[in-house]
Amino acid sequence: MTRALFFAAFVLPALALPATAQETRKSAETKLDGEFAASDTNHDGFLSQAEVLARMSNMKVAGGKKLDPAQAKKIATLFMARADTNKDGRVSEAESQALMTKVFSRYDLNHDGRVDGEEAAAARAAARAAGKSGPTGR
C-alpha cells in the first residue's frame, strides 16, 4: 500500500485546486463530513471496512474512471488502518476528522489554515514521489 494511493483517495479531492483557488481547513472538513455521511450507508455513525470499500469501489479518479478493485481494496484497508485509532474495526466521524486534520496540516506548508494551488501541487508531487519509492509503513 502506498502513500500515493491514500493521498489520491482522501486528499486530492479536497486539494485538486486551480492555482488561484484555496481550500480552507473548514471547507475540507465540510467536504469530508459529506463523504462520511454518503459512505455511512447504514447510518450508524461509523464506517465499516465494507462501507469504506464500497465507497472506494465507486470513487472516480482521473478521466472519470473508477478505481480498479485491487486499488480500492488497498485504499480502504489503508484508510481503516490509519483512521481506526481505537482499533474497534470501525471509524467514527471524529476519527475520520482527526485523520483529515493531520493530512491537511501536512500539506498546509505555510501553516495559514489554507491549502492553495501551489501547496496542492507540491502535495501532489510529494505523493507521486512517495508512490515511486514504493510501499511505506507510515
mmCIF file of C-alpha atoms in Angstrom:
data_model
loop_
_atom_site.group_PDB
_atom_site.id
_atom_site.type_symbol
_atom_site.label_atom_id
_atom_site.label_comp_id
_atom_site.label_asym_id
_atom_site.label_seq_id
_atom_site.Cartn_x
_atom_site.Cartn_y
_atom_site.Cartn_z
ATOM 1 C CA MET A 1 0.000 0.000 0.000
ATOM 2 C CA THR A 2 1.420 3.340 -0.898
ATOM 3 C CA ARG A 3 1.067 6.779 0.459
ATOM 4 C CA ALA A 4 0.212 7.872 -3.092
ATOM 5 C CA LEU A 5 -2.914 5.689 -3.191
ATOM 6 C CA PHE A 6 -4.078 7.012 0.159
ATOM 7 C CA PHE A 7 -3.368 10.558 -0.917
ATOM 8 C CA ALA A 8 -5.267 10.096 -4.181
ATOM 9 C CA ALA A 9 -8.349 8.813 -2.411
ATOM 10 C CA PHE A 10 -8.644 11.142 0.536
ATOM 11 C CA VAL A 11 -6.687 14.291 -0.037
ATOM 12 C CA LEU A 12 -6.675 15.043 -3.748
ATOM 13 C CA PRO A 13 -10.436 15.572 -3.944
ATOM 14 C CA ALA A 14 -10.075 18.346 -1.390
ATOM 15 C CA LEU A 15 -6.842 19.687 -2.831
ATOM 16 C CA ALA A 16 -7.481 19.437 -6.575
ATOM 17 C CA LEU A 17 -7.416 23.174 -6.987
ATOM 18 C CA PRO A 18 -6.574 25.628 -9.709
ATOM 19 C CA ALA A 19 -3.514 27.707 -8.896
ATOM 20 C CA THR A 20 -5.637 30.657 -7.711
ATOM 21 C CA ALA A 21 -8.043 28.635 -5.533
ATOM 22 C CA GLN A 22 -7.698 27.820 -1.855
ATOM 23 C CA GLU A 23 -9.071 25.060 0.316
ATOM 24 C CA THR A 24 -9.543 26.044 3.932
ATOM 25 C CA ARG A 25 -9.479 23.613 6.804
ATOM 26 C CA LYS A 26 -13.188 24.315 7.331
ATOM 27 C CA SER A 27 -14.146 23.683 3.704
ATOM 28 C CA ALA A 28 -12.109 20.446 3.683
ATOM 29 C CA GLU A 29 -13.874 19.357 6.889
ATOM 30 C CA THR A 30 -17.256 20.145 5.322
ATOM 31 C CA LYS A 31 -16.418 18.041 2.259
ATOM 32 C CA LEU A 32 -15.248 15.208 4.499
ATOM 33 C CA ASP A 33 -18.483 15.390 6.512
ATOM 34 C CA GLY A 34 -20.408 14.899 3.262
ATOM 35 C CA GLU A 35 -18.211 11.986 2.226
ATOM 36 C CA PHE A 36 -18.616 10.405 5.653
ATOM 37 C CA ALA A 37 -22.402 10.696 5.532
ATOM 38 C CA ALA A 38 -22.537 9.304 1.998
ATOM 39 C CA SER A 39 -20.272 6.400 2.978
ATOM 40 C CA ASP A 40 -22.188 5.531 6.173
ATOM 41 C CA THR A 41 -24.864 3.610 4.310
ATOM 42 C CA ASN A 42 -26.411 2.019 7.407
ATOM 43 C CA HIS A 43 -26.479 5.414 9.197
ATOM 44 C CA ASP A 44 -24.979 4.096 12.432
ATOM 45 C CA GLY A 45 -22.423 6.908 12.735
ATOM 46 C CA PHE A 46 -19.470 4.667 11.899
ATOM 47 C CA LEU A 47 -17.725 3.472 8.759
ATOM 48 C CA SER A 48 -17.105 -0.252 8.478
ATOM 49 C CA GLN A 49 -14.466 -1.828 6.247
ATOM 50 C CA ALA A 50 -17.288 -2.851 3.862
ATOM 51 C CA GLU A 51 -18.689 0.694 3.683
ATOM 52 C CA VAL A 52 -15.265 2.180 3.006
ATOM 53 C CA LEU A 53 -14.560 -0.456 0.359
ATOM 54 C CA ALA A 54 -17.920 0.204 -1.314
ATOM 55 C CA ARG A 55 -17.182 3.937 -1.422
ATOM 56 C CA MET A 56 -13.669 3.400 -2.778
ATOM 57 C CA SER A 57 -15.003 0.993 -5.404
ATOM 58 C CA ASN A 58 -17.279 3.744 -6.715
ATOM 59 C CA MET A 59 -14.743 6.562 -6.468
ATOM 60 C CA LYS A 60 -13.845 8.217 -9.733
ATOM 61 C CA VAL A 61 -10.273 9.141 -10.472
ATOM 62 C CA ALA A 62 -8.545 10.855 -13.374
ATOM 63 C CA GLY A 63 -10.532 10.644 -16.584
ATOM 64 C CA GLY A 64 -13.746 9.747 -14.747
ATOM 65 C CA LYS A 65 -12.717 6.104 -14.384
ATOM 66 C CA LYS A 66 -13.348 4.093 -11.246
ATOM 67 C CA LEU A 67 -10.511 2.702 -9.185
ATOM 68 C CA ASP A 68 -9.719 -0.864 -10.068
ATOM 69 C CA PRO A 69 -10.821 -3.377 -7.398
ATOM 70 C CA ALA A 70 -7.284 -4.035 -6.158
ATOM 71 C CA GLN A 71 -6.592 -0.306 -5.687
ATOM 72 C CA ALA A 72 -9.957 0.216 -3.993
ATOM 73 C CA LYS A 73 -9.215 -2.581 -1.529
ATOM 74 C CA LYS A 74 -5.718 -1.231 -0.793
ATOM 75 C CA ILE A 75 -7.032 2.264 -0.147
ATOM 76 C CA ALA A 76 -9.899 1.031 2.025
ATOM 77 C CA THR A 77 -7.511 -1.105 4.070
ATOM 78 C CA LEU A 78 -5.044 1.756 4.446
ATOM 79 C CA PHE A 79 -7.785 4.182 5.446
ATOM 80 C CA MET A 80 -9.070 1.775 8.093
ATOM 81 C CA ALA A 81 -5.546 1.182 9.434
ATOM 82 C CA ARG A 82 -4.842 4.891 9.730
ATOM 83 C CA ALA A 83 -8.236 6.202 10.780
ATOM 84 C CA ASP A 84 -9.401 3.475 13.206
ATOM 85 C CA THR A 85 -7.221 4.693 16.046
ATOM 86 C CA ASN A 86 -9.018 2.729 18.769
ATOM 87 C CA LYS A 87 -8.837 -0.453 16.634
ATOM 88 C CA ASP A 88 -12.502 -1.394 17.077
ATOM 89 C CA GLY A 89 -12.911 -2.265 13.385
ATOM 90 C CA ARG A 90 -14.886 0.854 12.512
ATOM 91 C CA VAL A 91 -14.179 4.547 12.012
ATOM 92 C CA SER A 92 -16.150 7.228 13.819
ATOM 93 C CA GLU A 93 -16.652 10.676 12.359
ATOM 94 C CA ALA A 94 -14.249 12.031 14.990
ATOM 95 C CA GLU A 95 -11.565 9.538 13.917
ATOM 96 C CA SER A 96 -12.123 10.460 10.281
ATOM 97 C CA GLN A 97 -11.868 14.179 11.045
ATOM 98 C CA ALA A 98 -8.699 13.638 13.089
ATOM 99 C CA LEU A 99 -7.062 11.924 10.133
ATOM 100 C CA MET A 100 -8.133 14.717 7.755
ATOM 101 C CA THR A 101 -6.747 17.311 10.170
ATOM 102 C CA LYS A 102 -3.410 15.508 10.251
ATOM 103 C CA VAL A 103 -3.250 15.178 6.463
ATOM 104 C CA PHE A 104 -4.399 18.771 5.878
ATOM 105 C CA SER A 105 -1.717 20.060 8.256
ATOM 106 C CA ARG A 106 0.936 18.108 6.378
ATOM 107 C CA TYR A 107 0.032 19.905 3.134
ATOM 108 C CA ASP A 108 -0.589 23.364 4.572
ATOM 109 C CA LEU A 109 3.079 24.207 4.086
ATOM 110 C CA ASN A 110 2.921 27.787 5.342
ATOM 111 C CA HIS A 111 0.538 26.893 8.205
ATOM 112 C CA ASP A 112 -2.033 29.572 7.357
ATOM 113 C CA GLY A 113 -5.063 27.264 7.584
ATOM 114 C CA ARG A 114 -5.409 27.109 3.801
ATOM 115 C CA VAL A 115 -4.023 24.923 1.051
ATOM 116 C CA ASP A 116 -3.562 26.982 -2.089
ATOM 117 C CA GLY A 117 -2.858 25.795 -5.605
ATOM 118 C CA GLU A 118 0.917 25.841 -5.118
ATOM 119 C CA GLU A 119 0.694 23.835 -1.897
ATOM 120 C CA ALA A 120 -1.698 21.384 -3.579
ATOM 121 C CA ALA A 121 0.740 20.978 -6.475
ATOM 122 C CA ALA A 122 3.578 20.345 -4.020
ATOM 123 C CA ALA A 123 1.417 17.773 -2.209
ATOM 124 C CA ARG A 124 0.627 16.000 -5.487
ATOM 125 C CA ALA A 125 4.328 15.960 -6.407
ATOM 126 C CA ALA A 126 5.224 14.552 -2.980
ATOM 127 C CA ALA A 127 2.567 11.840 -3.375
ATOM 128 C CA ARG A 128 3.893 10.908 -6.805
ATOM 129 C CA ALA A 129 7.436 10.742 -5.422
ATOM 130 C CA ALA A 130 6.284 8.616 -2.482
ATOM 131 C CA GLY A 131 4.414 6.300 -4.871
ATOM 132 C CA LYS A 132 7.550 5.831 -6.943
ATOM 133 C CA SER A 133 9.598 4.972 -3.868
ATOM 134 C CA GLY A 134 7.320 2.014 -3.142
ATOM 135 C CA PRO A 135 5.264 0.913 -0.162
ATOM 136 C CA THR A 136 5.722 2.655 3.146
ATOM 137 C CA GLY A 137 4.983 1.659 6.664
ATOM 138 C CA ARG A 138 3.517 5.059 7.516
#
